[in-house]
PDB file of C-alpha atoms in Angstrom:
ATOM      1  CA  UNK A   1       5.423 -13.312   6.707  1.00 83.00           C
ATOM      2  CA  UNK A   2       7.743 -10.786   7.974  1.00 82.00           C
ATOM      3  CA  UNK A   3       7.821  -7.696   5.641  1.00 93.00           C
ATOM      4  CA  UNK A   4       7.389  -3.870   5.920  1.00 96.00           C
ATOM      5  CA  UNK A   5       4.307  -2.807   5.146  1.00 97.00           C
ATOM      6  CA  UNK A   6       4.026   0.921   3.548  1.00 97.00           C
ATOM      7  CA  UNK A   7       0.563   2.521   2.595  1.00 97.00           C
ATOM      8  CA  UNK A   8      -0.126   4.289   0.603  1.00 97.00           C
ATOM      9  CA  UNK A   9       1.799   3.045  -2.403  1.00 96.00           C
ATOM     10  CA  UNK A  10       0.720   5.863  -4.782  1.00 97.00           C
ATOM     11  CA  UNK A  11      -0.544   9.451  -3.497  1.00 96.00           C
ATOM     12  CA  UNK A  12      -1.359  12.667  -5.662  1.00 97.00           C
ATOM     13  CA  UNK A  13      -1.568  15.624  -3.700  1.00 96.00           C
ATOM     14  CA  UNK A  14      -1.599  19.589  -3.676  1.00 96.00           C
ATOM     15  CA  UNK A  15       1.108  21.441  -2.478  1.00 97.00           C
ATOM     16  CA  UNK A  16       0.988  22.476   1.228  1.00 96.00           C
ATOM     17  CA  UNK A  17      -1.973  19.782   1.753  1.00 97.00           C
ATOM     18  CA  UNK A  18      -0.525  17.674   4.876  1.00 97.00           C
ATOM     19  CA  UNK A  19       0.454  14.221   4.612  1.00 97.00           C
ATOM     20  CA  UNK A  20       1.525  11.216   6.114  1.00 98.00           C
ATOM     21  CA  UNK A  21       2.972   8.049   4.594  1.00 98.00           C
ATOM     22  CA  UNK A  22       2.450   4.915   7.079  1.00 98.00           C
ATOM     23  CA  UNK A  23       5.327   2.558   7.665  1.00 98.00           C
ATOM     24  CA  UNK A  24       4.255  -0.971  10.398  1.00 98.00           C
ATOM     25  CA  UNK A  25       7.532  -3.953  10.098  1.00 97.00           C
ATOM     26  CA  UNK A  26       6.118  -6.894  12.020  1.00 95.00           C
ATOM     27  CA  UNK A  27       9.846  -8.293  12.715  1.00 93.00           C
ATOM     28  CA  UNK A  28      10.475  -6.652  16.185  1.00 93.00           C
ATOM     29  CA  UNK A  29      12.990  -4.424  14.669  1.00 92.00           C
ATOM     30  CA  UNK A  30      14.667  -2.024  16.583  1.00 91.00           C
ATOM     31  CA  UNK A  31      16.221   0.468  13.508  1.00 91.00           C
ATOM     32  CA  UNK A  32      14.045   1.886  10.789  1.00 93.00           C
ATOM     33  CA  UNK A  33      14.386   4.279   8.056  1.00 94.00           C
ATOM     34  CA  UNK A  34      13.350   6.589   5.340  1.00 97.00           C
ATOM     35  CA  UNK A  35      14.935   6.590   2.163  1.00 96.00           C
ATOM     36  CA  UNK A  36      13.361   8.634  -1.261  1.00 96.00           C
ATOM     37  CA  UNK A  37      14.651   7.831  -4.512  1.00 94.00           C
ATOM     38  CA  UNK A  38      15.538  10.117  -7.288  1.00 93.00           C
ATOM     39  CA  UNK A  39      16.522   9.405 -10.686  1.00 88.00           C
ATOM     40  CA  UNK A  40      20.515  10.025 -10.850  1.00 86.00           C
ATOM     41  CA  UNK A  41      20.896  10.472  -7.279  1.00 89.00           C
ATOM     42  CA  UNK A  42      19.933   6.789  -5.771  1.00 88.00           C
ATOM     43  CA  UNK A  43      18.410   6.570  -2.325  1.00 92.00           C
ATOM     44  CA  UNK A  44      18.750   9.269  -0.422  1.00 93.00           C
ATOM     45  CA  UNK A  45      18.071   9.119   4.253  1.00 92.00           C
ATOM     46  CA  UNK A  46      15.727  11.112   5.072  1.00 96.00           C
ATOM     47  CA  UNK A  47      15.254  10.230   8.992  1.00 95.00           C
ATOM     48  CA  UNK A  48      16.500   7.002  10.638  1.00 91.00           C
ATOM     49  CA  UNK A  49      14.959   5.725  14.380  1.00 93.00           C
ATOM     50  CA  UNK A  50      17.483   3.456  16.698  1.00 90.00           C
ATOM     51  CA  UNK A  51      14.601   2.505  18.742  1.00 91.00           C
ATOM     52  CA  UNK A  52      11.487   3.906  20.328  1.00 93.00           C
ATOM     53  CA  UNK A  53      11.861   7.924  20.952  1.00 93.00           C
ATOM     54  CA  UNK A  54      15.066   8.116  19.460  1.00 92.00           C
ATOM     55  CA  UNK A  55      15.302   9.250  16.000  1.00 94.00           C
ATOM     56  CA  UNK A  56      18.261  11.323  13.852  1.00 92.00           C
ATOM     57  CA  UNK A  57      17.870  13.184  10.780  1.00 93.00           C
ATOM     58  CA  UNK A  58      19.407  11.618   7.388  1.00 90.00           C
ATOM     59  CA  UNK A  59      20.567  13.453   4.779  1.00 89.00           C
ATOM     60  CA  UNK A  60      17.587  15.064   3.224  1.00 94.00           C
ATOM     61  CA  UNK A  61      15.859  15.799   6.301  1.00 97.00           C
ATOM     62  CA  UNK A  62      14.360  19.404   5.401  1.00 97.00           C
ATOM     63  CA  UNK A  63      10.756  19.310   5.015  1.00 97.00           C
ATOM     64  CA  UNK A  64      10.049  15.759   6.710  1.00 98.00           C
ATOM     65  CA  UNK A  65       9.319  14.769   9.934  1.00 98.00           C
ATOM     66  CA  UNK A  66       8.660  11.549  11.776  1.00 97.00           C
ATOM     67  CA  UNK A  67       7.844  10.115  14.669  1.00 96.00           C
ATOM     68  CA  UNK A  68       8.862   6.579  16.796  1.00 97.00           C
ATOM     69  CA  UNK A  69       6.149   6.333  19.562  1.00 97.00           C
ATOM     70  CA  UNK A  70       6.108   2.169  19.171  1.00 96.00           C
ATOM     71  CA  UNK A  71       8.624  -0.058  17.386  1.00 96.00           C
ATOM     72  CA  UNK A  72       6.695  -1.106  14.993  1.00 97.00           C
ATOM     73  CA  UNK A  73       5.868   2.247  13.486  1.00 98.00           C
ATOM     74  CA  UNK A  74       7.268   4.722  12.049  1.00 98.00           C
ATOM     75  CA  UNK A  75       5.099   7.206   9.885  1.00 98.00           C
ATOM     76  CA  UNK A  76       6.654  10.178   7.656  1.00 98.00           C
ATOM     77  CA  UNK A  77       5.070  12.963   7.920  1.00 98.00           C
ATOM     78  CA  UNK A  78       4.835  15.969   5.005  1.00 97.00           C
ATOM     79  CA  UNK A  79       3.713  19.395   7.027  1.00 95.00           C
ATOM     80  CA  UNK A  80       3.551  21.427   3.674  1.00 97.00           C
ATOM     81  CA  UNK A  81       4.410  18.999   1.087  1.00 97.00           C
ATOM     82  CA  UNK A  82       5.855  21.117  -2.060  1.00 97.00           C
ATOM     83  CA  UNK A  83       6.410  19.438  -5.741  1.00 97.00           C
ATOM     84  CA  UNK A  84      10.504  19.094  -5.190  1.00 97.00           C
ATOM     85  CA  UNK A  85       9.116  16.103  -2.761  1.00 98.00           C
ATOM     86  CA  UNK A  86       7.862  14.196  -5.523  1.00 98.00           C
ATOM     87  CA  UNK A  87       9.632  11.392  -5.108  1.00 97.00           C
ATOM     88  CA  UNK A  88       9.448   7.511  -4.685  1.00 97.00           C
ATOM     89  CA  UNK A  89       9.587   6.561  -0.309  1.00 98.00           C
ATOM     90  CA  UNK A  90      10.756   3.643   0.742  1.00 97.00           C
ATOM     91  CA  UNK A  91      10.245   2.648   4.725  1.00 97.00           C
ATOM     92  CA  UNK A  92      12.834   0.246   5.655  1.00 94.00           C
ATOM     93  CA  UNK A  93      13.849  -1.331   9.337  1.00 93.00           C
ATOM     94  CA  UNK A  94      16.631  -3.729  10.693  1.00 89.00           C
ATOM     95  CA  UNK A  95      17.509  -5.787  13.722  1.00 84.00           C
ATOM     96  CA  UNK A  96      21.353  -4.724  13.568  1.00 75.00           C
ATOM     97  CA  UNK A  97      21.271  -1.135  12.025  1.00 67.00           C
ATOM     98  CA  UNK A  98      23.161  -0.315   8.660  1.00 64.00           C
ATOM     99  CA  UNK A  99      25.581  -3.465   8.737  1.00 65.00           C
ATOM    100  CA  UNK A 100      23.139  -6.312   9.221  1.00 66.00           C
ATOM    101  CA  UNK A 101      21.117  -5.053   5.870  1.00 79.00           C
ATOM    102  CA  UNK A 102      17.548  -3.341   5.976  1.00 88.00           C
ATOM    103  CA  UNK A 103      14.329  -4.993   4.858  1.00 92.00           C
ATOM    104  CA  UNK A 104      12.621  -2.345   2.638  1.00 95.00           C
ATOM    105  CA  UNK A 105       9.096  -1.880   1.962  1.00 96.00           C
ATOM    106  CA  UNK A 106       7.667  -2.008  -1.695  1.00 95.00           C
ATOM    107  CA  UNK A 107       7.329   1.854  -1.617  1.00 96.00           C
ATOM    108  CA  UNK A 108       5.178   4.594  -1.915  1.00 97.00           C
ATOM    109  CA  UNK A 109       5.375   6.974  -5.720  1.00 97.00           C
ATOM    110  CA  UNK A 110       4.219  10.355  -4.314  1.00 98.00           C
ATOM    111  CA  UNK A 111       3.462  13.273  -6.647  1.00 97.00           C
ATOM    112  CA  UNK A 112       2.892  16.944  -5.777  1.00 97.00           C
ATOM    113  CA  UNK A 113       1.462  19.505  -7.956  1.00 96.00           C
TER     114      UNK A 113
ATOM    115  CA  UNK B   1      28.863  15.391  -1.932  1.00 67.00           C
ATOM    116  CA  UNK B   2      28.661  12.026  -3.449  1.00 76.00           C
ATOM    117  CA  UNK B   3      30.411   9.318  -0.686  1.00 90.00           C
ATOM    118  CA  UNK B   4      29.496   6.029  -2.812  1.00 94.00           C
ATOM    119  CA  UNK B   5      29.523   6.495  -6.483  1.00 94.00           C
ATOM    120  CA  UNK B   6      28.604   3.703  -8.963  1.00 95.00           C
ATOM    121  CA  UNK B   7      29.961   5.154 -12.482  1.00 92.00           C
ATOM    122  CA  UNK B   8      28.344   2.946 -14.699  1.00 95.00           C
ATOM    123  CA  UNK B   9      24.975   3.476 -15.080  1.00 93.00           C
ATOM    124  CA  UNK B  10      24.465   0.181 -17.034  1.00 96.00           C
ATOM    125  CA  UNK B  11      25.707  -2.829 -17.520  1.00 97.00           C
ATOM    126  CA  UNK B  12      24.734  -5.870 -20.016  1.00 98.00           C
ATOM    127  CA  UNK B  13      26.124  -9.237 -19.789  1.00 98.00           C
ATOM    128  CA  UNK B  14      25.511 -12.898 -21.183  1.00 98.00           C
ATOM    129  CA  UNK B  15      23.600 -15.110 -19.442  1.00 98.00           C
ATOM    130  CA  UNK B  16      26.417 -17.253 -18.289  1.00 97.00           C
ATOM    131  CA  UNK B  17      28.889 -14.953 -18.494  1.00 98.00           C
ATOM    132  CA  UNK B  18      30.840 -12.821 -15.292  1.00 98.00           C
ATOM    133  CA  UNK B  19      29.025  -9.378 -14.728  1.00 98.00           C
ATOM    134  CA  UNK B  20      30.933  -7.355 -12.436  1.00 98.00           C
ATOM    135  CA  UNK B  21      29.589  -4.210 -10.645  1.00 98.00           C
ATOM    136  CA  UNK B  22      31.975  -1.856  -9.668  1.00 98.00           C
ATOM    137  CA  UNK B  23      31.501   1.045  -6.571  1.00 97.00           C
ATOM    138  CA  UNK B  24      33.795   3.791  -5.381  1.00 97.00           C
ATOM    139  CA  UNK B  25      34.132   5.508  -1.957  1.00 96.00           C
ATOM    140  CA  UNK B  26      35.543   8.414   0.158  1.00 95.00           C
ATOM    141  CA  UNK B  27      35.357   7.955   3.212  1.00 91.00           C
ATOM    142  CA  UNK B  28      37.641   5.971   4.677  1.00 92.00           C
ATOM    143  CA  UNK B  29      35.721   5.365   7.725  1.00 91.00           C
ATOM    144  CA  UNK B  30      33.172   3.514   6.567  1.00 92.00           C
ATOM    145  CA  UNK B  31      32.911  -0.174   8.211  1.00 90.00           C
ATOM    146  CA  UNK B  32      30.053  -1.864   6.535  1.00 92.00           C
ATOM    147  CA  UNK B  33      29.281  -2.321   3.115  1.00 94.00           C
ATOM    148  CA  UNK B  34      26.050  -3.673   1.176  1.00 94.00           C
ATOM    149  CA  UNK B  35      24.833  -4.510  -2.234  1.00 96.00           C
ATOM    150  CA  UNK B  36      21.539  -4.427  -2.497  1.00 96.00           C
ATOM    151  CA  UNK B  37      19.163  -5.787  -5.855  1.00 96.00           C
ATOM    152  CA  UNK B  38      16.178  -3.889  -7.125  1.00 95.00           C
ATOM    153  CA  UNK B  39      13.635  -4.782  -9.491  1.00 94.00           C
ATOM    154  CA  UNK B  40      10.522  -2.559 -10.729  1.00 89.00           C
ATOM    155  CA  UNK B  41       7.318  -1.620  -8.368  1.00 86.00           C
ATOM    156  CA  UNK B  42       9.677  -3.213  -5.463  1.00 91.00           C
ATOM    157  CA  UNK B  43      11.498  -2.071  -2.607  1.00 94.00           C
ATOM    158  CA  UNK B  44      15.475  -2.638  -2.661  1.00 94.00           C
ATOM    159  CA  UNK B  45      16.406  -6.197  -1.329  1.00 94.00           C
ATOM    160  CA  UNK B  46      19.774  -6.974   0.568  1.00 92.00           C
ATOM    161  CA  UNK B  47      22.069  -9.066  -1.364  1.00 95.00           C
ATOM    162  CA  UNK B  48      25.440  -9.461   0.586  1.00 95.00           C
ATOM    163  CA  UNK B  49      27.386  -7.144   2.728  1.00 93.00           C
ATOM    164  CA  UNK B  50      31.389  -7.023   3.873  1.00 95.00           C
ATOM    165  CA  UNK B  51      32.406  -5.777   6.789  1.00 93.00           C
ATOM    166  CA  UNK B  52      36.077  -3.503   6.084  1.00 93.00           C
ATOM    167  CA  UNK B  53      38.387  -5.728   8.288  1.00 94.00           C
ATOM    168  CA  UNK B  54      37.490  -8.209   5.469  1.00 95.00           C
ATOM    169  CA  UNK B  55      38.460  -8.268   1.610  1.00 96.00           C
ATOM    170  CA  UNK B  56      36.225 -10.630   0.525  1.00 97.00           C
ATOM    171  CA  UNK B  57      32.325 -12.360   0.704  1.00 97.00           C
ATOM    172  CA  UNK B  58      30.860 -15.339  -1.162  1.00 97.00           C
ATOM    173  CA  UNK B  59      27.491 -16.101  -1.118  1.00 95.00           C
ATOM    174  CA  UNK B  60      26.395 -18.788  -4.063  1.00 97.00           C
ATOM    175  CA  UNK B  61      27.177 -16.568  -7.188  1.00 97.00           C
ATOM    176  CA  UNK B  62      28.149 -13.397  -5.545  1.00 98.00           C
ATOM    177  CA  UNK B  63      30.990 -12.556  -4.337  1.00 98.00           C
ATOM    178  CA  UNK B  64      31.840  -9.167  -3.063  1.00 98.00           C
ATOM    179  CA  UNK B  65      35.602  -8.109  -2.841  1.00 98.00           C
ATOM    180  CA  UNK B  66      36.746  -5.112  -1.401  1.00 98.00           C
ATOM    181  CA  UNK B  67      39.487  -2.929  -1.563  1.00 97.00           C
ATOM    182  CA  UNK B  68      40.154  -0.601   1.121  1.00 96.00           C
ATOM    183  CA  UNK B  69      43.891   1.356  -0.241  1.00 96.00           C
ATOM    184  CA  UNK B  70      41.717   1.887  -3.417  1.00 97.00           C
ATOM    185  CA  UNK B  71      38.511   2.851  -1.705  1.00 97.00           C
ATOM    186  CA  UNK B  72      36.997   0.536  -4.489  1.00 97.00           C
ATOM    187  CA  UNK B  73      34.027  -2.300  -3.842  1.00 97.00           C
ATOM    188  CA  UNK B  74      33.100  -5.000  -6.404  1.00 98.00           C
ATOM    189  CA  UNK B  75      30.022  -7.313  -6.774  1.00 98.00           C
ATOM    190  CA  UNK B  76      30.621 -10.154  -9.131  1.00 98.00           C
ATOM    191  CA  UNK B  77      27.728 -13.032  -9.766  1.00 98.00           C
ATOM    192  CA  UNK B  78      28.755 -16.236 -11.590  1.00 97.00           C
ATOM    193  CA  UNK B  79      27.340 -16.950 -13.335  1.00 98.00           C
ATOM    194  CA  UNK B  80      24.927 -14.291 -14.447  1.00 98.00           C
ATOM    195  CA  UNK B  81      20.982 -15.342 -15.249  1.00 97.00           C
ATOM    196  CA  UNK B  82      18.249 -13.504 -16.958  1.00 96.00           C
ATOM    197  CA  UNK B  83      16.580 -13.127 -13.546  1.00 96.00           C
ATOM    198  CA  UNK B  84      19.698 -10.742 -12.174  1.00 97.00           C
ATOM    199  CA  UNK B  85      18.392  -8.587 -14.415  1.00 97.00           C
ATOM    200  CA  UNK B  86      17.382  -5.607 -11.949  1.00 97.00           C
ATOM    201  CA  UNK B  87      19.331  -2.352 -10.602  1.00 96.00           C
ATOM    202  CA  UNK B  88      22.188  -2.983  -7.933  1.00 98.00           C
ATOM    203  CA  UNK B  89      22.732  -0.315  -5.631  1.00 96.00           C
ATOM    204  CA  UNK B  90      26.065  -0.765  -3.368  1.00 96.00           C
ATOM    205  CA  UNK B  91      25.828   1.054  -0.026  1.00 94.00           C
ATOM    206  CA  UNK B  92      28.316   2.111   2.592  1.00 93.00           C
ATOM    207  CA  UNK B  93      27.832   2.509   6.835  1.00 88.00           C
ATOM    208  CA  UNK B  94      29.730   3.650   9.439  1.00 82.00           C
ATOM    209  CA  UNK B  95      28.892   3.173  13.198  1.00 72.00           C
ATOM    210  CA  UNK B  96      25.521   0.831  12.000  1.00 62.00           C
ATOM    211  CA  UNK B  97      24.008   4.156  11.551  1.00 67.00           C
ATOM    212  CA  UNK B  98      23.099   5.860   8.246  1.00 75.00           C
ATOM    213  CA  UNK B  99      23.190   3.711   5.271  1.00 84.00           C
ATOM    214  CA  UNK B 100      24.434   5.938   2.481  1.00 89.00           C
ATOM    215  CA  UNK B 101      23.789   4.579  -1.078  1.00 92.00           C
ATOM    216  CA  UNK B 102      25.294   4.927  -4.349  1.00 94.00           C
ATOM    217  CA  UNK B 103      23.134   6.125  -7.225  1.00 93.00           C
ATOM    218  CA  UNK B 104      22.619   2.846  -8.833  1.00 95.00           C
ATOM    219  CA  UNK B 105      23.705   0.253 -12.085  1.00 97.00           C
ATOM    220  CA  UNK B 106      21.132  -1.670 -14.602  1.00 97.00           C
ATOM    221  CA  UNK B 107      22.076  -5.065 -15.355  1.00 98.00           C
ATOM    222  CA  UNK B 108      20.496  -6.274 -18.068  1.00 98.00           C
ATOM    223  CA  UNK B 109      21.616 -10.079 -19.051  1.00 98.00           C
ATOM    224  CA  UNK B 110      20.552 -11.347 -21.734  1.00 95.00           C
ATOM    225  CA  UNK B 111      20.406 -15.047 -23.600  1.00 92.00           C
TER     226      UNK B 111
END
């Protein structure tokens, strides 16, 4: 079944306690994505990968970081997470970039106290 | 700055009835845009898209029409079931690069 497969899809943490949030698609993609979702402010980019080594920050890159050493993988990455990054994450990747639609992943609820 | 702005938070239909979700712009550049559908505990999932040298998309009971002097984006589904119920996020590109969505509307349709 192609799909995007995120883990974990809930994570409590302490502030400043590193992180990462895994993101595999099994569909040979070359785009993926991070999105986090906010009430009254929709889905928001955090990072975005055109293909292996090649990544661009979103819009809400400041305090993330990611990495794109195979195609199929593209983890997020929380240094020093802080509670303004509580948040629901949603991986997403796609064949044709933004125009030929991504497939997301179910998402992962992250909390930081 | 908000690019893509759905105003209505919520919408509620009859099942059977039109709903129509509406989604504003500002940047004229833009040459992609998406609807996606979104139900509870699961990710977003793409719906239709329209590319800007087009005005309109029909796939089964949703069309998209789009209206580039107005900056303005529709979604309309014909006719509306109780499983549409879910949030509809329309979504804007330029270059196939970032994907920059709106903040979201709840349809709720009901019997």
């Amino acid at each position: 079944e192609a799909q995007v497969t995120q883990n974990p899809r809930y994570l409590i943490t302490v502030t400043g306690k590193k992180l990462t949030v895994t993101c595999s698609q099994n569909m040979n993609h070359e785009y993926m994505s991070w999105y986090r979702q906010d009430p009254g402010l929709g889905l928001r980019q955090i990072y975005y990968s055109m293909n292996v080594e090649v990544t661009d920050k979103g819009d809400v890159p400041e305090g993330y970081k990611v990495s794109r050493k195979e195609k199929r993988n593209f983890p997020l990455i929380l240094e020093s997470p802080s509670p303004n990054q509580t948040s629901l994450y949603f991986c997403a990747s796609s064949s044709q970039g933004s125009s030929g639609g991504y497939t997301f992943g179910s998402g992962t609820r992250l909390t930081v106290v | 700055d908000q690019q893509v702005k759905q105003n209505s938070p919520s919408l509620s239909v009859q099942e059977g009835r039109i709903s129509i979700l509406n989604c504003d712009y500002t940047n004229s550049m833009f040459d992609y845009f998406l609807w996606y559908k979104k139900y509870p505990a699961e990710g977003p999932t793409f719906l239709i898209s329209i590319s800007s040298i087009k005005d309109k998309n029909e796939d089964g009971r949703f069309t998209v029409f789009l209206n580039k002097s107005a900056k303005h984006l529709s979604l309309h589904i014909v006719p509306s079931q109780p499983g549409d119920s879910a949030v509809y996020f329309c979504a804007a590109s330029r270059n196939t690069d970032k994907l920059i969505f709106g903040t979201g509307t709840r349809l709720q349709v009901f019997p």
